[in-house]
Structure formats: C-alpha cells, structure tokens
Coordinates of C-alpha atoms and ligand atoms in Angstrom, one line a residue:
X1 CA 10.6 20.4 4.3
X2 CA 9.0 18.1 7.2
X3 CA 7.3 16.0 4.8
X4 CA 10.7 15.1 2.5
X5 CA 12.8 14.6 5.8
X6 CA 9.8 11.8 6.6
X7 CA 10.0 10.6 3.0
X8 CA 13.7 10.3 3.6
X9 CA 13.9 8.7 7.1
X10 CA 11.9 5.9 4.9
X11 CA 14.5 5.6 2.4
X12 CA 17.7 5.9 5.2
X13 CA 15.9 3.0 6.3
X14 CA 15.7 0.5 3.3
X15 CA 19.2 -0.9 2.9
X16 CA 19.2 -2.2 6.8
X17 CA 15.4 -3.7 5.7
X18 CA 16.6 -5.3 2.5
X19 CA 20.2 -6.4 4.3
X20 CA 18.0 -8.0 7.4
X21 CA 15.3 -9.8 5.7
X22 CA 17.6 -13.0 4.4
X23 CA 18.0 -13.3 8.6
X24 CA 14.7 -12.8 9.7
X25 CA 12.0 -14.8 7.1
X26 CA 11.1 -17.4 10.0
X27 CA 7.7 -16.9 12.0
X28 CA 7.4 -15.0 15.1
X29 CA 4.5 -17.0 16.6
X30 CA 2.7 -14.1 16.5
X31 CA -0.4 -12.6 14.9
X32 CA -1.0 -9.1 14.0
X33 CA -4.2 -7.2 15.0
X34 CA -6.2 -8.3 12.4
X35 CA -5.0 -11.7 12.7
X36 CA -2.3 -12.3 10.1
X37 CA 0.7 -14.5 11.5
X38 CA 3.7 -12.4 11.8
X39 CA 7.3 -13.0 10.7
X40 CA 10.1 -12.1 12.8
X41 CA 10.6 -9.5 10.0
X42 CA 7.6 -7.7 10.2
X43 CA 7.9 -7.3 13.9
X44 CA 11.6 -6.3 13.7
X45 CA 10.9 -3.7 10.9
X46 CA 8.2 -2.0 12.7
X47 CA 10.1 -1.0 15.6
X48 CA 13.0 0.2 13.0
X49 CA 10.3 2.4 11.7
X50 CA 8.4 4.1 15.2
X51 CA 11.7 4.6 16.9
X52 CA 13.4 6.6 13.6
X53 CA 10.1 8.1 12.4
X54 CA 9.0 9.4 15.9
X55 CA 12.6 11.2 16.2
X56 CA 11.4 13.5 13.8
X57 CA 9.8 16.5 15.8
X58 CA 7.4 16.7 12.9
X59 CA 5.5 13.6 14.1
X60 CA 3.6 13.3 16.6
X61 CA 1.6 10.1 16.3
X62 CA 3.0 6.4 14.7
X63 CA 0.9 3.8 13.7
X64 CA 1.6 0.7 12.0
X65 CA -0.2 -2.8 11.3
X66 CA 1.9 -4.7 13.2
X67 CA 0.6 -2.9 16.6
X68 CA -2.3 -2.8 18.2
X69 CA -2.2 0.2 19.3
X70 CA -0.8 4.1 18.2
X71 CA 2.6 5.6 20.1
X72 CA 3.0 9.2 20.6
X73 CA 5.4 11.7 21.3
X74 CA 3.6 15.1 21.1
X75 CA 2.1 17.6 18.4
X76 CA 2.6 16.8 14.8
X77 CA 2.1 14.9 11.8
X78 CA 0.5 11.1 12.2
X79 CA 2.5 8.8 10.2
X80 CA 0.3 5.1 9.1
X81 CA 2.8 2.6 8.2
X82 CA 2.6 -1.2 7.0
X83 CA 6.4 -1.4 7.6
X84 CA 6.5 -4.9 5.3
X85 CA 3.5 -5.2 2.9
X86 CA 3.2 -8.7 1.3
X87 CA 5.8 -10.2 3.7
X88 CA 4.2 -14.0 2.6
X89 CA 6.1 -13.0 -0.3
X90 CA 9.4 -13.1 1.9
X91 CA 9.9 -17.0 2.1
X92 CA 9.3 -17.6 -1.9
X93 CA 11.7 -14.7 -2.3
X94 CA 8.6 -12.5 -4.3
X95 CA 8.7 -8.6 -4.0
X96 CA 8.2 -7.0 -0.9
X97 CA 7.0 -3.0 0.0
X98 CA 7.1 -0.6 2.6
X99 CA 3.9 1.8 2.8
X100 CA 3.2 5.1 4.4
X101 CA 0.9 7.4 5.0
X102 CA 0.8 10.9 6.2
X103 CA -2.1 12.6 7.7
X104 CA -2.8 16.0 9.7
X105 CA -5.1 14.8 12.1
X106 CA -5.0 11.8 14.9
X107 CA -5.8 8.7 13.8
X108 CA -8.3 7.0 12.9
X109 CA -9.6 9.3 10.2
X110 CA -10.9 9.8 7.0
X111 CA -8.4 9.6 4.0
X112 CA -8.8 13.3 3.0
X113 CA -6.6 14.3 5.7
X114 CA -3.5 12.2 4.2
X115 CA -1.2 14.8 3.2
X116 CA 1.3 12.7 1.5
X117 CA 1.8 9.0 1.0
X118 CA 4.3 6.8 -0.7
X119 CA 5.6 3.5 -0.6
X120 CA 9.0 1.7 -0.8
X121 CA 9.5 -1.5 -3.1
X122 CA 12.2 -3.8 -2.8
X123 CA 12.5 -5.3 -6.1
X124 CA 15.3 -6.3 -8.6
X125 CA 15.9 -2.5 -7.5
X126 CA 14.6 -0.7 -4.4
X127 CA 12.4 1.7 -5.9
X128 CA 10.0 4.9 -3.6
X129 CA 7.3 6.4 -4.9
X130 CA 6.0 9.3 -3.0
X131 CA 2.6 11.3 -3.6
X132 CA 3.0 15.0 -2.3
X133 CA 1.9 18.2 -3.2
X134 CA -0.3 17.3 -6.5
X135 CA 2.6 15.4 -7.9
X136 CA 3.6 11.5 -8.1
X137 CA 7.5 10.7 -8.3
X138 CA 9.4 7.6 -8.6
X139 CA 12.8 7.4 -7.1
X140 CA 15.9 4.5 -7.2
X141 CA 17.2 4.3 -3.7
X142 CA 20.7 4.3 -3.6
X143 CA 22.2 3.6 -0.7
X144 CA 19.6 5.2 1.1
X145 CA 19.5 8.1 -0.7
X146 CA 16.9 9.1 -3.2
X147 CA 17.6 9.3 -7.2
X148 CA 15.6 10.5 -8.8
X149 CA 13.8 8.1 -11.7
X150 CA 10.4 9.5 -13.3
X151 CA 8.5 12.8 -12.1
X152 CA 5.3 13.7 -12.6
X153 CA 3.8 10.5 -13.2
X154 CA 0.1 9.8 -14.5
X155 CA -1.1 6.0 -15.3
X156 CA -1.3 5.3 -19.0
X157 CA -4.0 6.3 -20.7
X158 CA -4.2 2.7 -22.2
X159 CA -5.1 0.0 -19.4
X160 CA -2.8 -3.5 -20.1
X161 CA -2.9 -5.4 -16.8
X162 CA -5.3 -6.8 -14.3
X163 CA -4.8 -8.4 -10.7
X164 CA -7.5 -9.7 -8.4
X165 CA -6.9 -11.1 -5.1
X166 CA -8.8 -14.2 -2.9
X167 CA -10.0 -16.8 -4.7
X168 CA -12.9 -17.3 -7.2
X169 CA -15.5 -18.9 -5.6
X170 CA -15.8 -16.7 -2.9
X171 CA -16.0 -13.7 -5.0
X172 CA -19.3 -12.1 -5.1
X173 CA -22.0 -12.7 -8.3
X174 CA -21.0 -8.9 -9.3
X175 CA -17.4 -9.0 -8.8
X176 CA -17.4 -12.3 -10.8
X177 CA -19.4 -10.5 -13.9
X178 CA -16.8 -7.9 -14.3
X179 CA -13.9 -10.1 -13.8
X180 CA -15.1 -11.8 -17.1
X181 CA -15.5 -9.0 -18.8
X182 CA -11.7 -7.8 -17.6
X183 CA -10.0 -11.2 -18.6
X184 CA -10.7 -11.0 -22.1
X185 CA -9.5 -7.5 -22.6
X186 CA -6.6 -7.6 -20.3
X187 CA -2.9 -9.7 -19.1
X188 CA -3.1 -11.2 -15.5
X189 CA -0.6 -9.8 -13.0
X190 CA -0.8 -11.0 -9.5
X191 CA 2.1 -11.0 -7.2
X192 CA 0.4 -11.0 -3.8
X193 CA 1.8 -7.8 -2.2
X194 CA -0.3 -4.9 -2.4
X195 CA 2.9 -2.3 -3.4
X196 CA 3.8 -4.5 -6.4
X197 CA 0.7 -5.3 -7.9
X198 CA 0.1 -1.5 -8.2
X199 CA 3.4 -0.6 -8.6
X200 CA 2.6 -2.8 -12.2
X201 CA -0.6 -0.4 -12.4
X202 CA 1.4 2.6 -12.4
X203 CA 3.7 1.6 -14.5
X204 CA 1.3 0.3 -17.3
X205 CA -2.1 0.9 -16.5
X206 CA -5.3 -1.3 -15.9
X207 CA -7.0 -2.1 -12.2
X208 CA -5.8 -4.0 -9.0
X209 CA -8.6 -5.3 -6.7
X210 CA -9.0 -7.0 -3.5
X211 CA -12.4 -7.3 -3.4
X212 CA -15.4 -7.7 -1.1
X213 CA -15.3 -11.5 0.1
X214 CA -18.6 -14.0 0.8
X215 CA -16.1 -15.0 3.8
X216 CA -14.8 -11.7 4.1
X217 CA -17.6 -9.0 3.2
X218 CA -15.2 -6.4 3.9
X219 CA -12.3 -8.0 1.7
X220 CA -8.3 -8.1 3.5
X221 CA -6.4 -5.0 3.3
X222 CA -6.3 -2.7 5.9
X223 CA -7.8 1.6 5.3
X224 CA -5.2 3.1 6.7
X225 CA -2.6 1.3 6.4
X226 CA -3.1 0.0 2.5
X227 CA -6.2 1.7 1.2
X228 CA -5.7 5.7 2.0
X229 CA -2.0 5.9 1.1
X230 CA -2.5 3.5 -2.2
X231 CA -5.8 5.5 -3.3
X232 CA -3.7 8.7 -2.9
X233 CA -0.9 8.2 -5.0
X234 CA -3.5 6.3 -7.8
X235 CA -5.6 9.3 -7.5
X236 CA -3.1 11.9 -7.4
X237 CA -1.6 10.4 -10.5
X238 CA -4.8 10.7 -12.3
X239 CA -6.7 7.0 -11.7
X240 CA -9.9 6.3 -9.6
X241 CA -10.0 4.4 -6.0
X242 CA -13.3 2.9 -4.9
X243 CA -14.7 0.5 -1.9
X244 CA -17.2 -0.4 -4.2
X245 CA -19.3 2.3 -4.0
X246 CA -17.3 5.6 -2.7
X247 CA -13.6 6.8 -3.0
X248 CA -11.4 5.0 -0.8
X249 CA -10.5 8.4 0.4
X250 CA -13.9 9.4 1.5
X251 CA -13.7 6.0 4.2
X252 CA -13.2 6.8 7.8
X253 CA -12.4 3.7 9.3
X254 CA -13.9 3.4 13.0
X255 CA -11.2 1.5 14.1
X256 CA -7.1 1.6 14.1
X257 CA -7.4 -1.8 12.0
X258 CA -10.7 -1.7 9.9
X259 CA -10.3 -3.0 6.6
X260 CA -12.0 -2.3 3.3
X261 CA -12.5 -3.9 -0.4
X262 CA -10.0 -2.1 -2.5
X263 CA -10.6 -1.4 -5.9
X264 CA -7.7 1.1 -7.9
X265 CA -6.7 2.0 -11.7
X266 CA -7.7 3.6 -14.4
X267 CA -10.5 5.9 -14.1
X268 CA -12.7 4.2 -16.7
X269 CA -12.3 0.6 -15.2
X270 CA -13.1 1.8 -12.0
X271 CA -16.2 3.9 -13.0
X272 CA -17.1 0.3 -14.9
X273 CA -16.9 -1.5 -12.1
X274 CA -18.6 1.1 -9.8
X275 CA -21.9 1.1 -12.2
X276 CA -22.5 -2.5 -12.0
Ligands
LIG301 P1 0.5 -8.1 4.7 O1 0.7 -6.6 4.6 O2 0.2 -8.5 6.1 O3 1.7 -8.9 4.2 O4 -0.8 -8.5 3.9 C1 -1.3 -7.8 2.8 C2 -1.1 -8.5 1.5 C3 -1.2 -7.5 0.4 O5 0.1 -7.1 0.1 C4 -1.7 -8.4 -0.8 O6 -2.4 -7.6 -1.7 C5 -2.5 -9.4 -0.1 O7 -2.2 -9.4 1.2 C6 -2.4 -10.7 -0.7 O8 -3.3 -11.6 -0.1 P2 -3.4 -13.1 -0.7 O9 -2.3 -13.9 0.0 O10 -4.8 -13.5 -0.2 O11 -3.3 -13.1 -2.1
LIG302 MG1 0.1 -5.1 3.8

C-alpha cells in the first residue's frame, strides 16, 4: 500500500531525528519562509525527509516549511511536511513532532484532497498517529518500526483540557469572551508545539487554538503544513476544525506558506466557538 510505505519512510526515519537532535539544537542563522528562525535541526531534518520521501515512486511532489519552494520528481502523491514542529521546544528539552500530509493534487490546494495525514511525536516515547482510510491509529515506534498502540480512535466524548496560543492581549474581543467561558470549565495544557498540544486533545478531549491575532489577523501556523493534516486526523476521529468561520479543510491557501487561525476539538466547543 503506497500510502503505509510513506507512513513507514516517516517512522524509519525517527530514531536518526531523535538520536541527532541533542547535536543539532543551536541556530542556523536562518529564517524559514514565513520568517521563523531556524535551528540547525530543522534544516537538517528536512532534507532527511525530501531525499527518503521523494525515493518513493509514489510521490511525486515534496513540500515542507522549511523551503521556500516545492521539489519534484514526477507523477504521484504530494507529500506536505513540517519535518520538526515546535522545534523552540528543542532547547528547553519540551516535546517535539513531525507532521505530514498527503494529498492527490499539486500543491497549494484545498484540504479535501489530503488523502492521509499523520504525525510523529517524540515524547517520553516516540508515538505516530496516522489518519487513513476513515480510521485514526496510534502507533509506538520501535526502532523504526510501527507497534501498534490504539486503533480506531475517536476524541472523548467528555472535553477535559484547553490550550491557547499567543498571548492575551492581543487576542481578539471575541476570542477573549470564549476563552473565559473555557477556563472555568476546563484544565490548561499548553506545551507550545502544535503535535503535542493535540496529541493531549486526542487523548482526552477539549479544544486547541491558535487563534486569529490583532498583530497577526491570520494567527501563526501554517495550512498546509499544520492546519490540513491536524484538521484531518481531528476530524476523521470524530471532532470539528474551524478557521473561525469554515472547516480548516475547506481553506485553499493561495500560497505554499499561507497561514490560518486554527481552531480543533470536540465538536461541541468548536460549534460554540464558531456561533459567537
Ligand atoms: P514551528 O513548527 O516552526 O516550530 O512553529 C509552530 C509552533 C507550533 O508547534 C505551536 O503550536 C506554536 O508554534 C507555538 O507558538 P508560540 O511560541 O507562540 O506559543
Ligand atoms: Mg510547526
């Protein structure tokens, strides 16, 4: 199956990402497309990931958000990757996550052509979840090899956990109403990278948002890259994703690097938060 041999390419990979990063936390003097500094790991992990995912005759098209622009090598799949997701988190030794996306068209393009997704997380453990085929899965990876953990997984039907991202006051007058009405009901979580903070959301319900800023009106994390594959395995395990107004998968980003407010959870916090 082309799609598990890319799902397992991902998981050959994460024992050399986990045994390089203690080597490679320092900056690379760089900055990313949309402007984030990069770390010699980021940089270094990204061309792990296009030159052993575009081996696969399967893929065609590699893009990542560490590069500018997309490679290709012919017809085929086109495989969106943030190759280290929260890598801030590297130099106070916080989690870490690898996430992918699969789509059947070129890219840019609109999250309903993602055909799978998933996302690697190197915690106390290095856990993948993948989204494929209707179903969400959680794996250990052992040794680059995937064990299976939980199938089938849905988010709890009762929410426990909130995280927001940027800070208050530059939240909007709306986002700052529902945050209050969140905090009373709920336990903060935030560990500033994207794949653990909904990792936590799949594991015991309640919402993760990076909303719309008054700096940033369109909020930090990146459509292709973060929103599409995280809105498909959320929605694919029975939540809700929203930009505020639509499904994350209904966004067609213009541009390689767009990004969008993110709002995913539970279906009834998101349709909460969407009626505002
Ligand atoms: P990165 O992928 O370049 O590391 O940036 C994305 C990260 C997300 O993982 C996380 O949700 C967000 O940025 C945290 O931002 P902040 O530092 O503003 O809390
Ligand atoms: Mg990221």
């Amino acid at each position: 199956n082309m799609i598990e041999d890319i799902f397992n390419i991902i998981a050959k990979s994460a024992p050399s990402i986990r045994h390089e990063l203690s080597t490679r936390r320092g900056s690379s003097n760089t900055q990313n497309p949309t402007g984030d500094s990069q770390l010699a790991a980021d940089i270094w992990a990204d061309n792990l990931f296009a030159e052993k995912i575009l081996e696969l005759d399967s893929v065609g098209l590699y893009a990542s958000e560490e590069r500018e622009n997309v490679l290709t090598s012919g017809d085929g799949f086109s495989v969106a990757i943030d190759p280290l997701d929260g890598s801030s988190n590297l130099l106070s030794n916080n989690m870490i996550g690898t996430i992918v996306g699969v789509y059947d068209s070129i890219l840019p393009t609109s999250g309903r052509n993602l055909i799978a997704a998933a996302y690697v997380l190197y915690g106390p453990i290095t856990t993948m979840v993948t989204a494929y085929s209707g179903s969400v899965n959680e794996y250990v990876v052992d040794q680059g090899n995937l064990r299976p953990l939980r199938k089938g997984i849905t988010l709890p039907k009762k929410p426990q956990l909130y995280g927001f991202g940027g800070t208050e006051n530059d939240w909007t007058p709306k986002f700052k109403k529902y945050a209050e009405s969140i905090r009373n009901e709920f336990k903060p979580r935030y560990g500033g990278s994207l794949i653990s903070d909904v990792n936590q959301i799949l594991t015991y319900g309640g919402i993760f948002a990076y909303p719309a800023l008054i700096s940033s009106p369109t909020g930090k994390l990146r459509t292709l890259f973060e929103a599409h594959p995280v809105a498909y395995i959320i929605e694919t395990a029975g939540g809700l994703s929203s930009n505020g107004d639509v499904s994350l998968l209904d966004l067609s980003p213009e541009n390689l690097h767009d990004r969008t407010p993110l709002y995913v959870g539970n279906k009834t916090l998101i349709e909460e938060l969407s009626n505002l």
